[in-house]
Short mmCIF file of C-alpha atoms in Angstrom, two decimals:
data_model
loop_
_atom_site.label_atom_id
_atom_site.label_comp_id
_atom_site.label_asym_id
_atom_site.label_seq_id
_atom_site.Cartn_x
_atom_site.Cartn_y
_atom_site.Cartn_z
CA UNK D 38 -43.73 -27.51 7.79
CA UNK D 39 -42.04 -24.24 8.85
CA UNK D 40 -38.03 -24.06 8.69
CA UNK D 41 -35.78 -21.80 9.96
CA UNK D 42 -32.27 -21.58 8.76
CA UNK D 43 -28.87 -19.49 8.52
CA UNK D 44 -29.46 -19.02 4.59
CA UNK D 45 -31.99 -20.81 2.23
CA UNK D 46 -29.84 -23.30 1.28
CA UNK D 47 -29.84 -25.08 4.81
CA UNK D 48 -33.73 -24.29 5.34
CA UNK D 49 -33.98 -26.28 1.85
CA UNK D 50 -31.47 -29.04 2.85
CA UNK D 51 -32.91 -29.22 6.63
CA UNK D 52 -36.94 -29.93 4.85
CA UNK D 53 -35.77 -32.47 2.75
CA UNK D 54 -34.33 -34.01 5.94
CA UNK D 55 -37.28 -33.69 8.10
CA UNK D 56 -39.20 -34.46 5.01
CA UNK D 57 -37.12 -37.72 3.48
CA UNK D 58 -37.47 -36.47 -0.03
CA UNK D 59 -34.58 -34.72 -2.24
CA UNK D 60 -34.34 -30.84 -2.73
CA UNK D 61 -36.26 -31.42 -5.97
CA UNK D 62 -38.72 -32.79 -4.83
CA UNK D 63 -40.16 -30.21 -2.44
CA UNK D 64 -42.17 -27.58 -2.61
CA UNK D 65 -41.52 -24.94 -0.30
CA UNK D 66 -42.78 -20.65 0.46
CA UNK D 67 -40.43 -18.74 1.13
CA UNK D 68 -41.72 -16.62 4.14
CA UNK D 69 -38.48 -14.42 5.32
CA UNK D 70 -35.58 -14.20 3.60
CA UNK D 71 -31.81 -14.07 5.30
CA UNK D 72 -29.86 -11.36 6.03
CA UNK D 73 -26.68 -11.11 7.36
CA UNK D 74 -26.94 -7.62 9.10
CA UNK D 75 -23.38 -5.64 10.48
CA UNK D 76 -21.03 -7.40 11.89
CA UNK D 77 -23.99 -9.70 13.52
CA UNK D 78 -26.27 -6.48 14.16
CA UNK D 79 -30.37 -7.21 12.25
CA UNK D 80 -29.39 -10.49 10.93
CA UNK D 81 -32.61 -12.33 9.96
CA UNK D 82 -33.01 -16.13 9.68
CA UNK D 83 -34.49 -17.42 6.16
CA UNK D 84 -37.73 -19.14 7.09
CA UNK D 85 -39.78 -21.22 4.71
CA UNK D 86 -42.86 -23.30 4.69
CA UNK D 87 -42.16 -26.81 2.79
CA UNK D 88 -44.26 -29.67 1.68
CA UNK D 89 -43.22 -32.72 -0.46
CA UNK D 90 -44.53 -32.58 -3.67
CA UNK D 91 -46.87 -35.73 -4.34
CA UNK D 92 -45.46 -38.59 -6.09
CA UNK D 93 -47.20 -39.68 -9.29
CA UNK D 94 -46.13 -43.71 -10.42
CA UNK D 95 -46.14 -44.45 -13.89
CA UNK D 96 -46.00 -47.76 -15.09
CA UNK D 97 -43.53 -48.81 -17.46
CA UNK D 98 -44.43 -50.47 -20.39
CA UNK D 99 -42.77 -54.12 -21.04
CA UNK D 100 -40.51 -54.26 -23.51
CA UNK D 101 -40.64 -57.29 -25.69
CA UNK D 102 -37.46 -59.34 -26.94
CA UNK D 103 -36.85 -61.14 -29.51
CA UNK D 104 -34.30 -64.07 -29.12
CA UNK D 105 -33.00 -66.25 -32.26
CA UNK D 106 -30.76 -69.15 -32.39
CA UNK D 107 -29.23 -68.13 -35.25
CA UNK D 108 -28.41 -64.68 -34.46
CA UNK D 109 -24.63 -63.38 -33.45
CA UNK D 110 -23.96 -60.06 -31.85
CA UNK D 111 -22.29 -58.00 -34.44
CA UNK D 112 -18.72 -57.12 -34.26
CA UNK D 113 -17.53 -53.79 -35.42
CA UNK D 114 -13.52 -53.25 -36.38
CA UNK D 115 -12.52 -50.34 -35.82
CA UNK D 116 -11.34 -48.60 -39.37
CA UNK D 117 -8.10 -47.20 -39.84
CA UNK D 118 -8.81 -43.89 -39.53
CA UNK D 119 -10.40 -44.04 -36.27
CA UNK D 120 -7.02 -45.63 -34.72
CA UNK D 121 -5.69 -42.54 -36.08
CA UNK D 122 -8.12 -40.18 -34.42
CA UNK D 123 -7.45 -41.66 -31.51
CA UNK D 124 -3.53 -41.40 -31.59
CA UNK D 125 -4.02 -37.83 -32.61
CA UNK D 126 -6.13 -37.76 -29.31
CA UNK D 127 -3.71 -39.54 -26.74
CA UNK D 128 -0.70 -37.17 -28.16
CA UNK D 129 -3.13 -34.18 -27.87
CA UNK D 130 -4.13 -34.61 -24.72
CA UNK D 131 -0.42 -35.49 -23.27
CA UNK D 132 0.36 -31.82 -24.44
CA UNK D 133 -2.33 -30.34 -22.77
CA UNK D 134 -1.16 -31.68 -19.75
CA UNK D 135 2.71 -30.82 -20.43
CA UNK D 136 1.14 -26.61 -20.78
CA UNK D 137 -1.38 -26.99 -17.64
CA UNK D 138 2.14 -28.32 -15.31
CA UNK D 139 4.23 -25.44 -16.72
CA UNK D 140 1.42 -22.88 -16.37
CA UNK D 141 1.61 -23.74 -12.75
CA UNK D 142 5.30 -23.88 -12.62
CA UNK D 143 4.85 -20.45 -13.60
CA UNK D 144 2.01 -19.08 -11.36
CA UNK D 145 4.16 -20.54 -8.42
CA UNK D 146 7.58 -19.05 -9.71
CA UNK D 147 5.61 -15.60 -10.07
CA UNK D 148 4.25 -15.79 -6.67
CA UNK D 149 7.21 -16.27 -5.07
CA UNK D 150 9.15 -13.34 -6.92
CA UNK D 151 5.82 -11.14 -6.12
CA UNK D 152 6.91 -11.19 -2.32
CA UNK D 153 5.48 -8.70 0.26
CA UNK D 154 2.22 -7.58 -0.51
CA UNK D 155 2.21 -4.07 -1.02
CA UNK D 156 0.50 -1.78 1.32
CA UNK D 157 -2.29 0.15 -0.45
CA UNK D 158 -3.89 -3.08 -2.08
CA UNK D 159 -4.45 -3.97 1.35
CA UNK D 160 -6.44 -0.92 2.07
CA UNK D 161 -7.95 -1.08 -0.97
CA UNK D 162 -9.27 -4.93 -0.59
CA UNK D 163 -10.50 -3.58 3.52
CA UNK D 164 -12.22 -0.35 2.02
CA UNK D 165 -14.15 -3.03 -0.59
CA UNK D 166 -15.17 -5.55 1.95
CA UNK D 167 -16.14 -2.55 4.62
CA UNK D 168 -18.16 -0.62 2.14
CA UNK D 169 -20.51 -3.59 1.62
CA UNK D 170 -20.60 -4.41 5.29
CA UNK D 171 -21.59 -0.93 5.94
CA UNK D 172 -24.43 -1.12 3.16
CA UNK D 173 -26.06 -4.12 4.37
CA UNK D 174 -26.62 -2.65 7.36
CA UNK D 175 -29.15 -1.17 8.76
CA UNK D 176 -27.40 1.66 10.00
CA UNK D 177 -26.73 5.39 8.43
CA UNK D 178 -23.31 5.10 8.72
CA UNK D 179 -20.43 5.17 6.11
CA UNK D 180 -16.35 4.99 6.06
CA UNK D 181 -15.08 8.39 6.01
CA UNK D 182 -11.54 7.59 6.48
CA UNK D 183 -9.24 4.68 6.11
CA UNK D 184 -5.57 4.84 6.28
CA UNK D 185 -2.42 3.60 7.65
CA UNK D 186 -2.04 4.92 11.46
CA UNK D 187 1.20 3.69 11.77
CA UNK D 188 3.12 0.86 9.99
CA UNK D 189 1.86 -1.58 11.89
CA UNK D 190 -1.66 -0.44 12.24
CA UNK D 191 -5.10 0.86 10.06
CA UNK D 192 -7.01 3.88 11.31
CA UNK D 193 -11.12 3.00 10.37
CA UNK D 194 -13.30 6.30 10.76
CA UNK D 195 -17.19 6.18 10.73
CA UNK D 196 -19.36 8.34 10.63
CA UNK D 197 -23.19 9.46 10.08
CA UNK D 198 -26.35 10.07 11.28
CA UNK D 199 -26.29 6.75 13.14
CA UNK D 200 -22.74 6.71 14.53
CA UNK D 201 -24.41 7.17 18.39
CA UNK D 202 -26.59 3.55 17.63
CA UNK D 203 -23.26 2.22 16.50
CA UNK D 204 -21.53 3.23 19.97
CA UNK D 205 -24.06 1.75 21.80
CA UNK D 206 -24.89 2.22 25.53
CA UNK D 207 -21.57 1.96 27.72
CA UNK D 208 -20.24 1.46 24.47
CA UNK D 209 -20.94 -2.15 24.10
CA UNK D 210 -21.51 -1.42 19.96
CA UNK D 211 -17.91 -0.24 19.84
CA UNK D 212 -16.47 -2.52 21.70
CA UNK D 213 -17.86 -5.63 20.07
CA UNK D 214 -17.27 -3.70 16.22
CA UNK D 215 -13.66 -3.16 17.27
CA UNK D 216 -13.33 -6.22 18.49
CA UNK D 217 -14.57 -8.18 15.34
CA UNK D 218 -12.52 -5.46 12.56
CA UNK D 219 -9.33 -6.30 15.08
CA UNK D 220 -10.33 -10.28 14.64
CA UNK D 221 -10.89 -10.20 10.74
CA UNK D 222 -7.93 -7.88 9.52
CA UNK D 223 -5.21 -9.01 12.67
CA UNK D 224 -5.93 -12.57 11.21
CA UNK D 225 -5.57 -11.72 7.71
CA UNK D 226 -3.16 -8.85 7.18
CA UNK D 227 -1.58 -9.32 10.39
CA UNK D 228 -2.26 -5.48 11.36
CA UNK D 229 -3.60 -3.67 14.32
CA UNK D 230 -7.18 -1.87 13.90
CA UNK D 231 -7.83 1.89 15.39
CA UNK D 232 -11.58 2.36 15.28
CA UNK D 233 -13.03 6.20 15.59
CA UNK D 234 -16.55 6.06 15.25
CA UNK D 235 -17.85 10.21 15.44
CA UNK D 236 -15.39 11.90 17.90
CA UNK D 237 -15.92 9.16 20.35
CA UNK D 238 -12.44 8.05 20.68
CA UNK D 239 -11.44 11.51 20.57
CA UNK D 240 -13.09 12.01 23.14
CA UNK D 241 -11.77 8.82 25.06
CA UNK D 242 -8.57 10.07 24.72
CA UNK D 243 -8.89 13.44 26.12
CA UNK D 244 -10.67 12.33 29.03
CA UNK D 245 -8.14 9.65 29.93
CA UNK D 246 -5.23 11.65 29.80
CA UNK D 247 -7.25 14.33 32.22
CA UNK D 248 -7.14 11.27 34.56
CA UNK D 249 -3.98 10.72 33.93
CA UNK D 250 -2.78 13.66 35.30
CA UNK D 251 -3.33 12.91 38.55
CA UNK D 252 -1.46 8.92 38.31
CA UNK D 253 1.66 10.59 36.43
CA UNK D 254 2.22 12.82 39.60
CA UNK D 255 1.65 10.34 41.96
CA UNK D 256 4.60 8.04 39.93
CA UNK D 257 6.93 10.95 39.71
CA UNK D 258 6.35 11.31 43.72
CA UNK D 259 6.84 7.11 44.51
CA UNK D 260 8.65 5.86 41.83
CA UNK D 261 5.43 3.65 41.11
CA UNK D 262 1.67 3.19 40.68
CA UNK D 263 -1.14 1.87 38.53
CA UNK D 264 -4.44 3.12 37.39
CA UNK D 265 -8.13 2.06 38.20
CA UNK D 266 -9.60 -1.14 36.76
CA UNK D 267 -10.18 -0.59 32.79
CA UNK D 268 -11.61 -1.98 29.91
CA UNK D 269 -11.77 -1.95 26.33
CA UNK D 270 -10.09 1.21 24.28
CA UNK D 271 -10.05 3.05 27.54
CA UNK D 272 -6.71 0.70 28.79
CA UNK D 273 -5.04 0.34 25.67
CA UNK D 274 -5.32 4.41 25.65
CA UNK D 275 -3.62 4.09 29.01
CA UNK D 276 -1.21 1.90 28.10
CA UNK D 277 0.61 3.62 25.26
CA UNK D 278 -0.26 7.30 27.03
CA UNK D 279 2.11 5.63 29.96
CA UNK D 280 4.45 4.38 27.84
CA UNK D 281 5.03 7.52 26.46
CA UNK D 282 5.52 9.71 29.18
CA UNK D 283 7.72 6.73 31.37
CA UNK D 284 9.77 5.30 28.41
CA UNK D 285 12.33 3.83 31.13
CA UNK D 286 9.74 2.44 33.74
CA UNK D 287 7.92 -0.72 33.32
CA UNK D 288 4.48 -0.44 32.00
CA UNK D 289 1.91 -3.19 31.79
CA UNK D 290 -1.30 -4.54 32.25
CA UNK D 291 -2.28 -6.52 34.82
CA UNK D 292 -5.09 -8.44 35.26
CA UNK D 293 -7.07 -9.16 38.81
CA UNK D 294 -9.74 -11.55 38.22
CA UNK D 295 -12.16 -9.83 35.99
CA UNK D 296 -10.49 -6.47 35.85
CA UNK D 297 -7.32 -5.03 34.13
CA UNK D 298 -5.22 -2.07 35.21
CA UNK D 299 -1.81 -0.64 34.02
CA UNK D 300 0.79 -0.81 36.47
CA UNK D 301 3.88 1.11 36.47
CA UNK D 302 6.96 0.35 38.41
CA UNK D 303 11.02 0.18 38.64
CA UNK D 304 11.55 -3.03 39.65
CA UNK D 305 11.66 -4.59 35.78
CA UNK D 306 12.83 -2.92 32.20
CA UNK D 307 10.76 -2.27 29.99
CA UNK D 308 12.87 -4.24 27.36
CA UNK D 309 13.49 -7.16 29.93
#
């Protein structure tokens, strides 16, 4: 029988369902093994072949008994110096259980007084947990650069020979990498993610605010205005290239069925 699972363990545990036999008792190939790929990118199913293993009966031998009238279980007293051993034991293991309650007295007193978490062990558990992302994958990519952008958000640089695979076509690669890094470290740390993969949002930038131009004149000329439908890095680049050059206009995105825009105007505060 041929299974295909997330990891081994479920191929294993999915056999021994289909096959109505415990784990141990199967005997199974394995014919792929898993892997989790980048971020979702080349992951592979672990795929077995199983069998139950054949069950051999052995027959117990009968055991005979003896039975006598006369006889009379025996009774054991315990001696004095077992009673002892076990007082000693009781009293022991009461102490052990006074230290293990203080201990985590202790542990919860030092947590507390440990308070914010400081910022470069944060970096240094993302750089740890992006390194072997980046090394099960089946890209040539690595993490040149990580560091805080601001205080409230982590620049990620990658780069290498495959940084254009890792883009994708229309960007879709970015996008959906972005999307999970701003998903995993929003949720943990509680911090903002600017991805650069190559130059490619360098190069985002640069061509946005060339588009810009021509929206920041027409605001300056009516007082209002908003930009064409965008998506992904391209409107958040928008956003806080806006913001910037109309700190006293409202800026914000709005959203018309399936498409987004920034919109600029002077009918509400930016602060309101």
């Amino acid at each position: 029988m041929k299974i295909e699972a997330i990891d081994l363990q479920s191929a294993l545990t999915e056999a021994s369902r289909s096959l109505e036999c415990s784990v141990m008792d199967l005997e199974y190939e394995i014919i792929q093994h898993p892997r989790k790929g980048f971020f979702g990118f080349g992951r592979k199913k672990a795929i077995i072949e199983a069998k139950a293993k054949k069950r051999i009966l052995k027959k117990n031998p009968k055991k005979e008994f003896t039975s006598s009238k006369n006889h009379k279980p025996e009774t054991h007293e315990p001696k004095q110096e077992n009673k002892i051993e076990i007082k000693n034991e009781k009293n022991k293991s009461q102490k052990e259980k006074y230290t293990v309650k203080s201990d985590e007295i202790f542990d919860s007193f030092h947590r507390e007084s440990k308070g914010v978490r400081n910022t470069q062990d944060i970096l240094d558990e993302i750089r740890i947990q992006l390194v072997k992302l980046l090394e099960s994958s089946q890209f040539k990519i690595e993490l040149s650069e990580l560091r805080m952008y601001d205080e409230d958000c982590v620049l990620i640089r990658l780069d290498g020979e495959d940084a254009a695979l890792m883009i994708g076509k229309e960007a879709h690669r970015y996008k959906a990498t972005s999307y999970l890094l701003h998903n995993w470290i929003n949720l943990k740390y509680n911090l903002l993610v600017r991805l650069e993969i190559a130059q490619f949002l360098e190069n985002q930038i640069q061509g946005m605010q060339l588009y810009l131009q021509s929206v920041i004149e027409k605001i300056k000329i009516h007082g209002r205005g908003q930009t064409k439908p965008l998506d992904g890095v391209l409107i958040k680049i928008a956003l806080e290239q806006l913001r910037a050059e109309f700190p006293d206009k409202y800026v914000g995105i709005k959203q018309n069925n399936d498409q987004r825009f920034v919109v600029i105007n002077d009918f509400f505060k930016k602060d309101e």
